[in-house]
Structure formats: C-alpha cells, structure tokens
C-alpha cells in the first residue's frame, strides 16, 4: 500500500510505537520502551492537535472520564480501607494511560480520518512482518520453545497481540482503500503468530474472526473470496514452513502442528480450562462486592481457587468495579462503536470473546481499536447513518 501523504512527527511516533510495542524488555506491569514514545505522542496530540470538541466527542469524552474516575475512586478507597496498601491502586495507572492513548489518537485521527486509518494499517502490518521475521529467524530469546513468546513476557501476550492486529487490519480495510495482497498477507502473518503462541483463546477467536470475514467475502466481495483464502493460506504456511526448517528443536521434538492439535484436542481438560481456575468463583463467593466492586490487587484476601487476578476482561471489571464500573465500561464501548452497522462490530466482538478467559483490558492495542471505531464512524457519516459503510467502494478499488 502506497502512502502518499507527507510524513509528520506524529506519524513517525505512531509507527515507531506500533512496531516497538511487542518488545518487552522489562517485567509485565512496567512501562516498556514503546510507552515512552506514546507519552510524547499523547502530549503532542493534546497540545498541538486538539481542535473543536463536537457533541459526539464530548459525550464519549464524558463517558470515558467517568469510567476512569470510577476506577480511580474504587481503587483509591480500597487502598485506604486496607491500610494504605498501594498494590490495590497500582493498576489504576494503566487504565489512565490507555484512556489517554485512546483519546489522544481520536484527537489526532479526527483531523484526517482516512489518512490516519491508512497509516495505522501500514504500521500494524509492518509490526506483524517484524514479528514474523523474528519467528522464522530464531532471534527471539525463546526460539527453542514450543509456545513462542518472542519478546513478550508470555505466549498469551503474543497471541493477543496477533489477534488485535488482525482485528485492526480488518477494521481499517472496511473504511479505507487498502491493497488486496498487503491485507491478506497481514491476516496470514497474524495467523502464524497466533498459532506459534499456542494460545487456545487467541486461536479460537482468530479462526472465528476469519470465518466471519470469509462469510462477508461471499456476500460482499465475491470476486475476492478465492484470492482472499489463497493468500492467507500461502502466507500462513510459508511462515510456518520456514519456522519449522530453521528451528532444529521443533523439528527434533515434534511438529508445531502436532502441538496445536494437542492444545485444541485437550481444550477443557487442562487445569486452567474451567471457570474456577480462571477466578470466576470469587464472584459467587463474595456477592457483597457486586455493586461497587472490590478493587484490583491483594488477591489473597478473596476466597478463590487462585490468588491471582481474575482471568477475564468483563468478569474482572465486574468483580473489581461492580455493576457501576461495568455499566460505565459498556457505555464507553457503545460510545465508540455507535454509528457503525452491527456487521462492523465483529473484530471487537472476537476481542471480547478472547477476554472471557484472559484479562485483556490493559493491552493498549485494544484501546487503539476503540479509537479506530470512533473515528471510522466519521469517515462517511451519511452512508453509515443510512445503514452502510464504505466497504463495497473499497473492495471495488481493491479488485481494480
């Protein structure tokens, strides 16, 4: 895909952030190198790009700040009630950071939505290719392991990254014209990364997302259906074959395909494949927290099968911030997707599906996807209000 627009400091910062985001050089829960670049971009967006706040943005800003305020108050009150235990308050900083990222990118993207959505597609595709190169070259610290993490701290983070990148690419392609081959190669590369992570939730969600994409291809892009399927399969298998034949440990011990099969066949049989092992039991064991929430941190205070955070996005929000916090989060999500046809929601729906067994709300790419939903609703307001979007026009350009 050719980007003809002039480069600007914000685009360079955004590209560097997206490419460097998968490189974790510090323990989880700490800022990474990419986060410092994002802080500069946030400051740049607010200081130099903040323009007129219309009614729609004002309402979304209000809902987001209300949600973040609720998190700050719940965690702050519990930190005081537990004798100044700041561990309960520590997660607040990531909600504030991710909320700032989402709002800053909305401010930035609204200046020229099509231009910036194209740019985020390019940045995401580039990041996927970099990770695929690391996968096949064996340059990552865990190159000999079956479950790959690359430079993330655990395989599930890699799988979720691939899933989010796939969703971002598919969302961008609905609202801006992108070239056929780069789109399908990006999807195939994302599949390869997700498969290498052996994350069950990410694999299931990615397959489901792609099947919906294929179904929409049959209905909306008939001429591209077989090109779509062929390009994705070729790019996925190319990355895996190179990976197999450049990794002696994988070849000598077992095939990665066998590992994927074993992971999926044993779905529901592993020790963590039940609700209690994910921490859901604490909701039933502590109904007193349903309204306002118990805050995050100091998990040993709860009667639960695990003494860790609840491994679910929505369940963790519900238990930690109660009905009030959960409703505010849902209203914020609705504020982002409002104006889109239901069919355009599917990339987000599969992120939520992944979040049934993993807490993915701290991943910044999730909040970037919300920013994309907000700004793409303004790319062609009249068509969206009439129940359509730019998909058919974009696909006609792709065929040409």
mmCIF file of C-alpha atoms in Angstrom:
data_model
loop_
_atom_site.group_PDB
_atom_site.id
_atom_site.type_symbol
_atom_site.label_atom_id
_atom_site.label_comp_id
_atom_site.label_asym_id
_atom_site.label_seq_id
_atom_site.Cartn_x
_atom_site.Cartn_y
_atom_site.Cartn_z
ATOM 1 C CA UNK A 1 0.000 0.000 0.000
ATOM 2 C CA UNK A 2 1.366 3.357 -1.021
ATOM 3 C CA UNK A 3 1.221 6.202 1.473
ATOM 4 C CA UNK A 4 1.404 9.453 -0.486
ATOM 5 C CA UNK A 5 0.742 11.841 2.387
ATOM 6 C CA UNK A 6 3.617 13.832 3.816
ATOM 7 C CA UNK A 7 5.289 12.388 6.885
ATOM 8 C CA UNK A 8 4.808 14.294 10.115
ATOM 9 C CA UNK A 9 6.266 13.873 13.630
ATOM 10 C CA UNK A 10 3.059 12.300 14.936
ATOM 11 C CA UNK A 11 3.023 9.664 12.170
ATOM 12 C CA UNK A 12 6.648 8.764 12.819
ATOM 13 C CA UNK A 13 5.991 8.437 16.562
ATOM 14 C CA UNK A 14 2.899 6.312 15.896
ATOM 15 C CA UNK A 15 4.763 3.991 13.511
ATOM 16 C CA UNK A 16 7.641 3.554 15.974
ATOM 17 C CA UNK A 17 5.232 2.875 18.809
ATOM 18 C CA UNK A 18 3.300 0.180 16.937
ATOM 19 C CA UNK A 19 6.480 -1.527 15.680
ATOM 20 C CA UNK A 20 8.199 -1.422 19.087
ATOM 21 C CA UNK A 21 5.122 -2.341 21.143
ATOM 22 C CA UNK A 22 5.793 -6.126 21.070
ATOM 23 C CA UNK A 23 9.291 -5.697 22.540
ATOM 24 C CA UNK A 24 9.069 -6.242 26.292
ATOM 25 C CA UNK A 25 12.443 -5.636 27.921
ATOM 26 C CA UNK A 26 11.006 -5.136 31.414
ATOM 27 C CA UNK A 27 8.626 -7.251 33.549
ATOM 28 C CA UNK A 28 4.914 -7.069 32.823
ATOM 29 C CA UNK A 29 3.196 -4.212 34.600
ATOM 30 C CA UNK A 30 6.074 -1.847 33.920
ATOM 31 C CA UNK A 31 6.362 0.714 31.104
ATOM 32 C CA UNK A 32 8.170 -0.565 28.020
ATOM 33 C CA UNK A 33 10.259 1.421 25.543
ATOM 34 C CA UNK A 34 7.285 1.998 23.227
ATOM 35 C CA UNK A 35 5.253 3.513 26.066
ATOM 36 C CA UNK A 36 7.664 6.433 26.435
ATOM 37 C CA UNK A 37 7.204 7.204 22.735
ATOM 38 C CA UNK A 38 3.440 7.099 23.231
ATOM 39 C CA UNK A 39 3.667 9.576 26.105
ATOM 40 C CA UNK A 40 5.349 12.019 23.718
ATOM 41 C CA UNK A 41 2.601 11.409 21.149
ATOM 42 C CA UNK A 42 -0.111 11.986 23.774
ATOM 43 C CA UNK A 43 1.430 15.305 24.752
ATOM 44 C CA UNK A 44 1.834 16.292 21.085
ATOM 45 C CA UNK A 45 -1.793 15.449 20.267
ATOM 46 C CA UNK A 46 -3.269 17.354 23.204
ATOM 47 C CA UNK A 47 -1.004 20.404 22.954
ATOM 48 C CA UNK A 48 -0.933 20.869 19.181
ATOM 49 C CA UNK A 49 -3.839 18.927 17.622
ATOM 50 C CA UNK A 50 -6.769 19.479 19.965
ATOM 51 C CA UNK A 51 -9.444 21.208 17.946
ATOM 52 C CA UNK A 52 -13.143 21.759 18.354
ATOM 53 C CA UNK A 53 -14.907 19.201 20.519
ATOM 54 C CA UNK A 54 -18.240 18.360 18.907
ATOM 55 C CA UNK A 55 -21.214 16.812 20.658
ATOM 56 C CA UNK A 56 -20.333 13.220 19.814
ATOM 57 C CA UNK A 57 -16.738 13.558 21.001
ATOM 58 C CA UNK A 58 -17.865 15.469 24.083
ATOM 59 C CA UNK A 59 -20.236 12.669 25.096
ATOM 60 C CA UNK A 60 -17.596 9.996 24.501
ATOM 61 C CA UNK A 61 -15.038 12.027 26.456
ATOM 62 C CA UNK A 62 -17.503 12.350 29.331
ATOM 63 C CA UNK A 63 -18.215 8.588 29.417
ATOM 64 C CA UNK A 64 -14.520 7.715 29.270
ATOM 65 C CA UNK A 65 -13.571 10.119 32.055
ATOM 66 C CA UNK A 66 -16.489 8.872 34.161
ATOM 67 C CA UNK A 67 -15.307 5.280 33.748
ATOM 68 C CA UNK A 68 -11.714 6.221 34.626
ATOM 69 C CA UNK A 69 -12.912 8.268 37.608
ATOM 70 C CA UNK A 70 -14.852 5.274 38.933
ATOM 71 C CA UNK A 71 -11.731 3.095 38.684
ATOM 72 C CA UNK A 72 -9.623 5.683 40.474
ATOM 73 C CA UNK A 73 -12.188 6.111 43.260
ATOM 74 C CA UNK A 74 -12.801 2.379 43.828
ATOM 75 C CA UNK A 75 -9.104 1.502 43.938
ATOM 76 C CA UNK A 76 -8.294 4.594 45.993
ATOM 77 C CA UNK A 77 -10.970 3.889 48.595
ATOM 78 C CA UNK A 78 -9.899 0.253 48.914
ATOM 79 C CA UNK A 79 -6.224 1.248 49.193
ATOM 80 C CA UNK A 80 -7.134 3.483 52.150
ATOM 81 C CA UNK A 81 -9.506 0.922 53.703
ATOM 82 C CA UNK A 82 -6.810 -1.765 53.564
ATOM 83 C CA UNK A 83 -4.339 0.371 55.475
ATOM 84 C CA UNK A 84 -2.609 2.242 52.681
ATOM 85 C CA UNK A 85 -1.976 -0.838 50.517
ATOM 86 C CA UNK A 86 -0.900 0.787 47.246
ATOM 87 C CA UNK A 87 -0.900 -2.532 45.407
ATOM 88 C CA UNK A 88 -4.643 -2.102 45.096
ATOM 89 C CA UNK A 89 -4.164 1.295 43.456
ATOM 90 C CA UNK A 90 -1.294 0.347 41.124
ATOM 91 C CA UNK A 91 -3.484 -0.934 38.264
ATOM 92 C CA UNK A 92 -5.159 2.478 38.051
ATOM 93 C CA UNK A 93 -2.207 3.958 36.183
ATOM 94 C CA UNK A 94 -2.706 1.600 33.234
ATOM 95 C CA UNK A 95 -6.369 2.495 32.848
ATOM 96 C CA UNK A 96 -5.421 6.172 32.915
ATOM 97 C CA UNK A 97 -2.620 5.612 30.409
ATOM 98 C CA UNK A 98 -4.726 3.579 27.991
ATOM 99 C CA UNK A 99 -7.600 6.031 28.259
ATOM 100 C CA UNK A 100 -5.189 8.862 27.434
ATOM 101 C CA UNK A 101 -3.864 6.880 24.431
ATOM 102 C CA UNK A 102 -7.377 6.319 23.089
ATOM 103 C CA UNK A 103 -8.453 9.946 23.466
ATOM 104 C CA UNK A 104 -5.167 11.323 22.107
ATOM 105 C CA UNK A 105 -5.414 9.153 18.991
ATOM 106 C CA UNK A 106 -9.032 10.181 18.467
ATOM 107 C CA UNK A 107 -7.919 13.830 18.626
ATOM 108 C CA UNK A 108 -5.118 13.085 16.186
ATOM 109 C CA UNK A 109 -7.093 10.916 13.749
ATOM 110 C CA UNK A 110 -10.123 13.226 13.518
ATOM 111 C CA UNK A 111 -8.065 15.771 11.572
ATOM 112 C CA UNK A 112 -7.946 13.412 8.589
ATOM 113 C CA UNK A 113 -9.550 10.048 9.427
ATOM 114 C CA UNK A 114 -8.850 8.279 6.125
ATOM 115 C CA UNK A 115 -5.202 9.307 6.087
ATOM 116 C CA UNK A 116 -4.540 8.182 9.651
ATOM 117 C CA UNK A 117 -6.528 4.955 9.367
ATOM 118 C CA UNK A 118 -4.387 4.066 6.350
ATOM 119 C CA UNK A 119 -1.307 4.902 8.377
ATOM 120 C CA UNK A 120 -2.311 2.715 11.323
ATOM 121 C CA UNK A 121 -2.946 -0.129 8.864
ATOM 122 C CA UNK A 122 0.561 0.312 7.471
ATOM 123 C CA UNK A 123 2.090 0.481 10.952
ATOM 124 C CA UNK A 124 0.211 -2.627 12.132
ATOM 125 C CA UNK A 125 1.141 -4.614 9.012
ATOM 126 C CA UNK A 126 4.784 -3.614 9.435
ATOM 127 C CA UNK A 127 4.754 -4.686 13.075
ATOM 128 C CA UNK A 128 3.311 -8.071 12.113
ATOM 129 C CA UNK A 129 6.013 -8.590 9.493
ATOM 130 C CA UNK A 130 8.724 -7.734 12.023
ATOM 131 C CA UNK A 131 7.340 -10.314 14.451
ATOM 132 C CA UNK A 132 7.069 -12.912 11.671
ATOM 133 C CA UNK A 133 10.719 -12.302 10.791
ATOM 134 C CA UNK A 134 11.712 -12.837 14.437
ATOM 135 C CA UNK A 135 9.659 -16.033 14.470
ATOM 136 C CA UNK A 136 11.309 -17.595 11.421
ATOM 137 C CA UNK A 137 14.831 -16.288 12.129
ATOM 138 C CA UNK A 138 15.069 -17.703 15.644
ATOM 139 C CA UNK A 139 16.350 -14.385 17.031
ATOM 140 C CA UNK A 140 13.921 -14.289 19.945
ATOM 141 C CA UNK A 141 15.007 -15.393 23.459
ATOM 142 C CA UNK A 142 12.623 -18.392 23.436
ATOM 143 C CA UNK A 143 13.245 -19.567 19.871
ATOM 144 C CA UNK A 144 13.582 -23.189 21.013
ATOM 145 C CA UNK A 145 10.308 -23.317 22.880
ATOM 146 C CA UNK A 146 7.098 -24.812 21.515
ATOM 147 C CA UNK A 147 4.943 -21.965 22.826
ATOM 148 C CA UNK A 148 6.506 -18.842 21.427
ATOM 149 C CA UNK A 149 6.533 -15.501 23.247
ATOM 150 C CA UNK A 150 9.109 -13.754 21.034
ATOM 151 C CA UNK A 151 9.881 -10.591 23.019
ATOM 152 C CA UNK A 152 6.672 -10.636 25.041
ATOM 153 C CA UNK A 153 6.779 -11.951 28.596
ATOM 154 C CA UNK A 154 4.425 -14.883 27.943
ATOM 155 C CA UNK A 155 2.808 -16.654 24.958
ATOM 156 C CA UNK A 156 -0.708 -15.378 25.669
ATOM 157 C CA UNK A 157 0.504 -11.803 25.202
ATOM 158 C CA UNK A 158 1.865 -12.741 21.775
ATOM 159 C CA UNK A 159 -1.392 -14.469 20.813
ATOM 160 C CA UNK A 160 -3.480 -11.494 21.917
ATOM 161 C CA UNK A 161 -1.183 -9.124 20.026
ATOM 162 C CA UNK A 162 -1.706 -11.122 16.834
ATOM 163 C CA UNK A 163 -5.465 -11.221 17.385
ATOM 164 C CA UNK A 164 -5.671 -7.469 17.955
ATOM 165 C CA UNK A 165 -3.511 -6.760 14.899
ATOM 166 C CA UNK A 166 -5.772 -8.933 12.752
ATOM 167 C CA UNK A 167 -8.833 -7.119 14.062
ATOM 168 C CA UNK A 168 -7.272 -3.697 13.460
ATOM 169 C CA UNK A 169 -6.333 -4.606 9.876
ATOM 170 C CA UNK A 170 -9.822 -5.941 9.099
ATOM 171 C CA UNK A 171 -11.444 -2.877 10.650
ATOM 172 C CA UNK A 172 -9.230 -0.480 8.700
ATOM 173 C CA UNK A 173 -9.982 -2.321 5.451
ATOM 174 C CA UNK A 174 -13.714 -1.700 5.869
ATOM 175 C CA UNK A 175 -13.319 2.060 5.819
ATOM 176 C CA UNK A 176 -10.256 2.942 3.738
ATOM 177 C CA UNK A 177 -8.944 1.573 0.460
ATOM 178 C CA UNK A 178 -6.063 -0.818 1.019
ATOM 179 C CA UNK A 179 -4.354 -3.119 -1.459
ATOM 180 C CA UNK A 180 -5.546 -6.703 -1.598
ATOM 181 C CA UNK A 181 -2.221 -8.509 -1.188
ATOM 182 C CA UNK A 182 -0.947 -6.477 1.839
ATOM 183 C CA UNK A 183 -4.275 -7.053 3.624
ATOM 184 C CA UNK A 184 -4.317 -10.804 3.099
ATOM 185 C CA UNK A 185 -0.618 -11.193 3.912
ATOM 186 C CA UNK A 186 -1.222 -9.283 7.139
ATOM 187 C CA UNK A 187 -4.035 -11.673 8.048
ATOM 188 C CA UNK A 188 -1.877 -14.709 7.235
ATOM 189 C CA UNK A 189 1.051 -13.341 9.223
ATOM 190 C CA UNK A 190 -1.215 -12.661 12.190
ATOM 191 C CA UNK A 191 -2.472 -16.262 11.978
ATOM 192 C CA UNK A 192 1.108 -17.559 12.039
ATOM 193 C CA UNK A 193 1.997 -15.527 15.120
ATOM 194 C CA UNK A 194 -1.167 -16.580 16.932
ATOM 195 C CA UNK A 195 -0.563 -20.254 16.085
ATOM 196 C CA UNK A 196 3.049 -20.035 17.298
ATOM 197 C CA UNK A 197 1.818 -18.720 20.650
ATOM 198 C CA UNK A 198 -0.423 -21.799 21.041
ATOM 199 C CA UNK A 199 -2.925 -19.625 22.922
ATOM 200 C CA UNK A 200 -6.200 -21.547 22.753
ATOM 201 C CA UNK A 201 -8.367 -18.473 23.253
ATOM 202 C CA UNK A 202 -6.466 -16.497 20.608
ATOM 203 C CA UNK A 203 -6.590 -19.364 18.076
ATOM 204 C CA UNK A 204 -10.336 -19.892 18.534
ATOM 205 C CA UNK A 205 -11.051 -16.157 18.344
ATOM 206 C CA UNK A 206 -8.832 -15.679 15.274
ATOM 207 C CA UNK A 207 -10.455 -18.584 13.421
ATOM 208 C CA UNK A 208 -13.898 -17.250 14.297
ATOM 209 C CA UNK A 209 -12.985 -13.741 13.170
ATOM 210 C CA UNK A 210 -11.614 -15.007 9.887
ATOM 211 C CA UNK A 211 -14.657 -17.211 9.241
ATOM 212 C CA UNK A 212 -16.896 -14.166 9.663
ATOM 213 C CA UNK A 213 -14.613 -12.290 7.283
ATOM 214 C CA UNK A 214 -14.959 -15.128 4.746
ATOM 215 C CA UNK A 215 -18.732 -15.149 5.106
ATOM 216 C CA UNK A 216 -18.774 -11.421 4.462
ATOM 217 C CA UNK A 217 -16.481 -12.045 1.499
ATOM 218 C CA UNK A 218 -19.065 -14.375 -0.009
ATOM 219 C CA UNK A 219 -21.775 -11.769 0.403
ATOM 220 C CA UNK A 220 -19.901 -8.532 -0.201
ATOM 221 C CA UNK A 221 -16.712 -9.351 -2.106
ATOM 222 C CA UNK A 222 -17.440 -12.417 -4.210
ATOM 223 C CA UNK A 223 -14.675 -11.644 -6.693
ATOM 224 C CA UNK A 224 -12.078 -11.643 -3.931
ATOM 225 C CA UNK A 225 -13.155 -14.725 -1.985
ATOM 226 C CA UNK A 226 -10.708 -17.217 -3.506
ATOM 227 C CA UNK A 227 -7.855 -14.682 -3.660
ATOM 228 C CA UNK A 228 -8.517 -13.979 -0.005
ATOM 229 C CA UNK A 229 -8.428 -17.626 1.009
ATOM 230 C CA UNK A 230 -5.390 -18.452 -1.156
ATOM 231 C CA UNK A 231 -3.258 -15.512 0.006
ATOM 232 C CA UNK A 232 -3.969 -16.138 3.674
ATOM 233 C CA UNK A 233 -3.181 -19.850 3.419
ATOM 234 C CA UNK A 234 0.001 -19.277 1.401
ATOM 235 C CA UNK A 235 1.352 -16.581 3.719
ATOM 236 C CA UNK A 236 0.484 -18.586 6.859
ATOM 237 C CA UNK A 237 2.072 -21.822 5.649
ATOM 238 C CA UNK A 238 5.129 -20.007 4.259
ATOM 239 C CA UNK A 239 5.929 -18.528 7.653
ATOM 240 C CA UNK A 240 5.371 -21.883 9.375
ATOM 241 C CA UNK A 241 7.450 -23.935 6.951
ATOM 242 C CA UNK A 242 10.353 -21.526 7.302
ATOM 243 C CA UNK A 243 9.905 -21.625 11.060
ATOM 244 C CA UNK A 244 9.914 -25.405 11.098
ATOM 245 C CA UNK A 245 13.029 -25.793 8.988
ATOM 246 C CA UNK A 246 15.036 -23.136 10.801
ATOM 247 C CA UNK A 247 14.286 -24.401 14.294
ATOM 248 C CA UNK A 248 16.086 -27.664 14.991
ATOM 249 C CA UNK A 249 14.470 -28.147 18.400
ATOM 250 C CA UNK A 250 10.992 -28.008 16.949
ATOM 251 C CA UNK A 251 11.900 -30.444 14.190
ATOM 252 C CA UNK A 252 13.632 -32.914 16.500
ATOM 253 C CA UNK A 253 10.996 -32.884 19.254
ATOM 254 C CA UNK A 254 7.656 -32.540 17.500
ATOM 255 C CA UNK A 255 5.836 -30.631 14.864
ATOM 256 C CA UNK A 256 4.291 -27.317 15.745
ATOM 257 C CA UNK A 257 1.144 -28.564 14.028
ATOM 258 C CA UNK A 258 1.062 -31.504 16.443
ATOM 259 C CA UNK A 259 1.368 -29.092 19.341
ATOM 260 C CA UNK A 260 -1.535 -27.017 18.044
ATOM 261 C CA UNK A 261 -3.626 -30.142 17.615
ATOM 262 C CA UNK A 262 -2.817 -31.325 21.150
ATOM 263 C CA UNK A 263 -3.652 -27.913 22.596
ATOM 264 C CA UNK A 264 -7.031 -27.862 20.866
ATOM 265 C CA UNK A 265 -7.893 -31.528 21.493
ATOM 266 C CA UNK A 266 -7.293 -31.073 25.236
ATOM 267 C CA UNK A 267 -9.490 -27.971 25.331
ATOM 268 C CA UNK A 268 -11.401 -28.099 28.615
ATOM 269 C CA UNK A 269 -9.145 -30.761 30.150
ATOM 270 C CA UNK A 270 -6.205 -28.638 31.306
ATOM 271 C CA UNK A 271 -6.052 -27.392 34.872
ATOM 272 C CA UNK A 272 -6.903 -23.835 33.817
ATOM 273 C CA UNK A 273 -9.738 -24.737 31.444
ATOM 274 C CA UNK A 274 -12.555 -24.172 33.919
ATOM 275 C CA UNK A 275 -14.248 -21.159 35.462
ATOM 276 C CA UNK A 276 -12.871 -21.687 38.966
ATOM 277 C CA UNK A 277 -9.282 -21.883 37.704
ATOM 278 C CA UNK A 278 -9.872 -18.554 35.939
ATOM 279 C CA UNK A 279 -11.033 -16.964 39.194
ATOM 280 C CA UNK A 280 -14.751 -16.751 38.397
ATOM 281 C CA UNK A 281 -15.587 -18.495 41.679
ATOM 282 C CA UNK A 282 -14.741 -15.377 43.694
ATOM 283 C CA UNK A 283 -17.776 -13.611 42.218
ATOM 284 C CA UNK A 284 -20.117 -16.176 43.801
ATOM 285 C CA UNK A 285 -18.039 -16.336 46.974
ATOM 286 C CA UNK A 286 -18.115 -12.554 47.528
ATOM 287 C CA UNK A 287 -21.512 -11.171 46.433
ATOM 288 C CA UNK A 288 -21.021 -8.126 48.680
ATOM 289 C CA UNK A 289 -18.795 -6.552 46.025
ATOM 290 C CA UNK A 290 -21.349 -6.731 43.200
ATOM 291 C CA UNK A 291 -22.480 -3.091 43.324
ATOM 292 C CA UNK A 292 -19.294 -1.060 43.847
ATOM 293 C CA UNK A 293 -16.509 -3.625 43.338
ATOM 294 C CA UNK A 294 -13.556 -4.926 45.344
ATOM 295 C CA UNK A 295 -10.760 -3.088 43.534
ATOM 296 C CA UNK A 296 -7.761 -4.774 41.935
ATOM 297 C CA UNK A 297 -4.778 -6.174 43.819
ATOM 298 C CA UNK A 298 -4.188 -8.054 47.090
ATOM 299 C CA UNK A 299 -5.983 -11.043 45.598
ATOM 300 C CA UNK A 300 -5.112 -13.233 48.583
ATOM 301 C CA UNK A 301 -7.942 -11.522 50.502
ATOM 302 C CA UNK A 302 -10.501 -13.382 48.382
ATOM 303 C CA UNK A 303 -11.842 -16.908 48.714
ATOM 304 C CA UNK A 304 -10.903 -18.263 45.297
ATOM 305 C CA UNK A 305 -9.172 -21.177 43.593
ATOM 306 C CA UNK A 306 -6.389 -18.819 42.527
ATOM 307 C CA UNK A 307 -4.689 -15.933 44.309
ATOM 308 C CA UNK A 308 -4.128 -14.013 41.086
ATOM 309 C CA UNK A 309 -6.231 -11.571 39.121
ATOM 310 C CA UNK A 310 -9.441 -12.859 37.605
ATOM 311 C CA UNK A 311 -8.574 -14.130 34.114
ATOM 312 C CA UNK A 312 -11.373 -12.422 32.242
ATOM 313 C CA UNK A 313 -11.838 -8.896 30.985
ATOM 314 C CA UNK A 314 -15.530 -8.447 31.757
ATOM 315 C CA UNK A 315 -15.584 -10.659 34.867
ATOM 316 C CA UNK A 316 -12.573 -8.833 36.299
ATOM 317 C CA UNK A 317 -14.248 -5.491 35.627
ATOM 318 C CA UNK A 318 -17.475 -6.738 37.209
ATOM 319 C CA UNK A 319 -15.799 -8.073 40.347
ATOM 320 C CA UNK A 320 -13.272 -5.239 40.707
ATOM 321 C CA UNK A 321 -15.564 -2.297 39.880
ATOM 322 C CA UNK A 322 -19.028 -3.713 40.324
ATOM 323 C CA UNK A 323 -22.189 -3.107 38.354
ATOM 324 C CA UNK A 324 -21.464 0.616 38.193
ATOM 325 C CA UNK A 325 -17.992 0.244 36.666
ATOM 326 C CA UNK A 326 -19.142 -2.465 34.245
ATOM 327 C CA UNK A 327 -22.068 -0.382 33.001
ATOM 328 C CA UNK A 328 -19.776 2.621 32.504
ATOM 329 C CA UNK A 329 -17.351 0.445 30.516
ATOM 330 C CA UNK A 330 -20.164 -0.881 28.303
ATOM 331 C CA UNK A 331 -21.424 2.671 27.736
ATOM 332 C CA UNK A 332 -17.894 3.730 26.752
ATOM 333 C CA UNK A 333 -17.683 0.830 24.278
ATOM 334 C CA UNK A 334 -21.063 1.775 22.847
ATOM 335 C CA UNK A 335 -19.931 5.383 22.528
ATOM 336 C CA UNK A 336 -17.002 4.170 20.412
ATOM 337 C CA UNK A 337 -18.953 1.873 18.078
ATOM 338 C CA UNK A 338 -22.117 3.988 17.878
ATOM 339 C CA UNK A 339 -22.939 4.764 14.264
ATOM 340 C CA UNK A 340 -21.481 1.554 12.853
ATOM 341 C CA UNK A 341 -23.565 -1.238 11.404
ATOM 342 C CA UNK A 342 -23.656 -4.329 13.622
ATOM 343 C CA UNK A 343 -21.690 -6.268 10.993
ATOM 344 C CA UNK A 344 -18.733 -3.929 11.526
ATOM 345 C CA UNK A 345 -18.553 -4.876 15.207
ATOM 346 C CA UNK A 346 -17.195 -8.382 14.619
ATOM 347 C CA UNK A 347 -13.443 -7.576 15.068
ATOM 348 C CA UNK A 348 -14.266 -6.140 18.503
ATOM 349 C CA UNK A 349 -16.628 -8.986 19.388
ATOM 350 C CA UNK A 350 -13.837 -11.535 18.993
ATOM 351 C CA UNK A 351 -11.543 -9.487 21.227
ATOM 352 C CA UNK A 352 -14.258 -9.693 23.871
ATOM 353 C CA UNK A 353 -14.537 -13.449 23.228
ATOM 354 C CA UNK A 354 -10.809 -13.786 23.904
ATOM 355 C CA UNK A 355 -11.390 -11.788 27.074
ATOM 356 C CA UNK A 356 -13.682 -14.456 28.519
ATOM 357 C CA UNK A 357 -10.599 -16.400 29.652
ATOM 358 C CA UNK A 358 -7.938 -13.661 29.741
ATOM 359 C CA UNK A 359 -7.874 -10.146 31.129
ATOM 360 C CA UNK A 360 -7.018 -8.140 28.030
ATOM 361 C CA UNK A 361 -8.116 -4.666 29.070
ATOM 362 C CA UNK A 362 -4.585 -3.484 29.878
ATOM 363 C CA UNK A 363 -3.379 -4.130 26.315
ATOM 364 C CA UNK A 364 -3.110 -0.714 24.663
ATOM 365 C CA UNK A 365 -3.938 -2.048 21.189
ATOM 366 C CA UNK A 366 -7.449 -2.813 22.493
ATOM 367 C CA UNK A 367 -7.917 0.884 23.268
ATOM 368 C CA UNK A 368 -6.413 1.824 19.894
ATOM 369 C CA UNK A 369 -9.092 -0.339 18.272
ATOM 370 C CA UNK A 370 -11.747 1.608 20.180
ATOM 371 C CA UNK A 371 -10.213 4.854 18.888
ATOM 372 C CA UNK A 372 -10.403 3.451 15.347
ATOM 373 C CA UNK A 373 -14.060 2.580 15.781
ATOM 374 C CA UNK A 374 -14.792 6.115 16.909
ATOM 375 C CA UNK A 375 -13.015 7.881 14.049
ATOM 376 C CA UNK A 376 -14.132 5.495 11.273
ATOM 377 C CA UNK A 377 -17.734 6.332 12.151
ATOM 378 C CA UNK A 378 -16.943 9.856 10.951
ATOM 379 C CA UNK A 379 -15.286 8.876 7.647
ATOM 380 C CA UNK A 380 -18.610 8.793 5.843
ATOM 381 C CA UNK A 381 -21.306 9.819 8.288
ATOM 382 C CA UNK A 382 -24.128 9.901 5.744
ATOM 383 C CA UNK A 383 -23.509 6.351 4.477
ATOM 384 C CA UNK A 384 -23.207 4.959 7.994
ATOM 385 C CA UNK A 385 -26.406 6.678 9.125
ATOM 386 C CA UNK A 386 -28.167 5.145 6.135
ATOM 387 C CA UNK A 387 -27.081 1.675 7.263
ATOM 388 C CA UNK A 388 -23.980 1.230 5.120
ATOM 389 C CA UNK A 389 -20.279 1.907 5.140
ATOM 390 C CA UNK A 390 -17.516 2.245 2.580
ATOM 391 C CA UNK A 391 -16.913 -1.487 2.202
ATOM 392 C CA UNK A 392 -18.237 -2.008 -1.311
ATOM 393 C CA UNK A 393 -16.420 1.065 -2.642
ATOM 394 C CA UNK A 394 -13.175 -0.027 -1.019
ATOM 395 C CA UNK A 395 -13.447 -3.546 -2.399
ATOM 396 C CA UNK A 396 -14.158 -2.304 -5.858
ATOM 397 C CA UNK A 397 -10.894 -0.364 -5.637
ATOM 398 C CA UNK A 398 -9.128 -3.490 -4.377
ATOM 399 C CA UNK A 399 -10.386 -5.503 -7.350
ATOM 400 C CA UNK A 400 -9.130 -2.794 -9.665
#
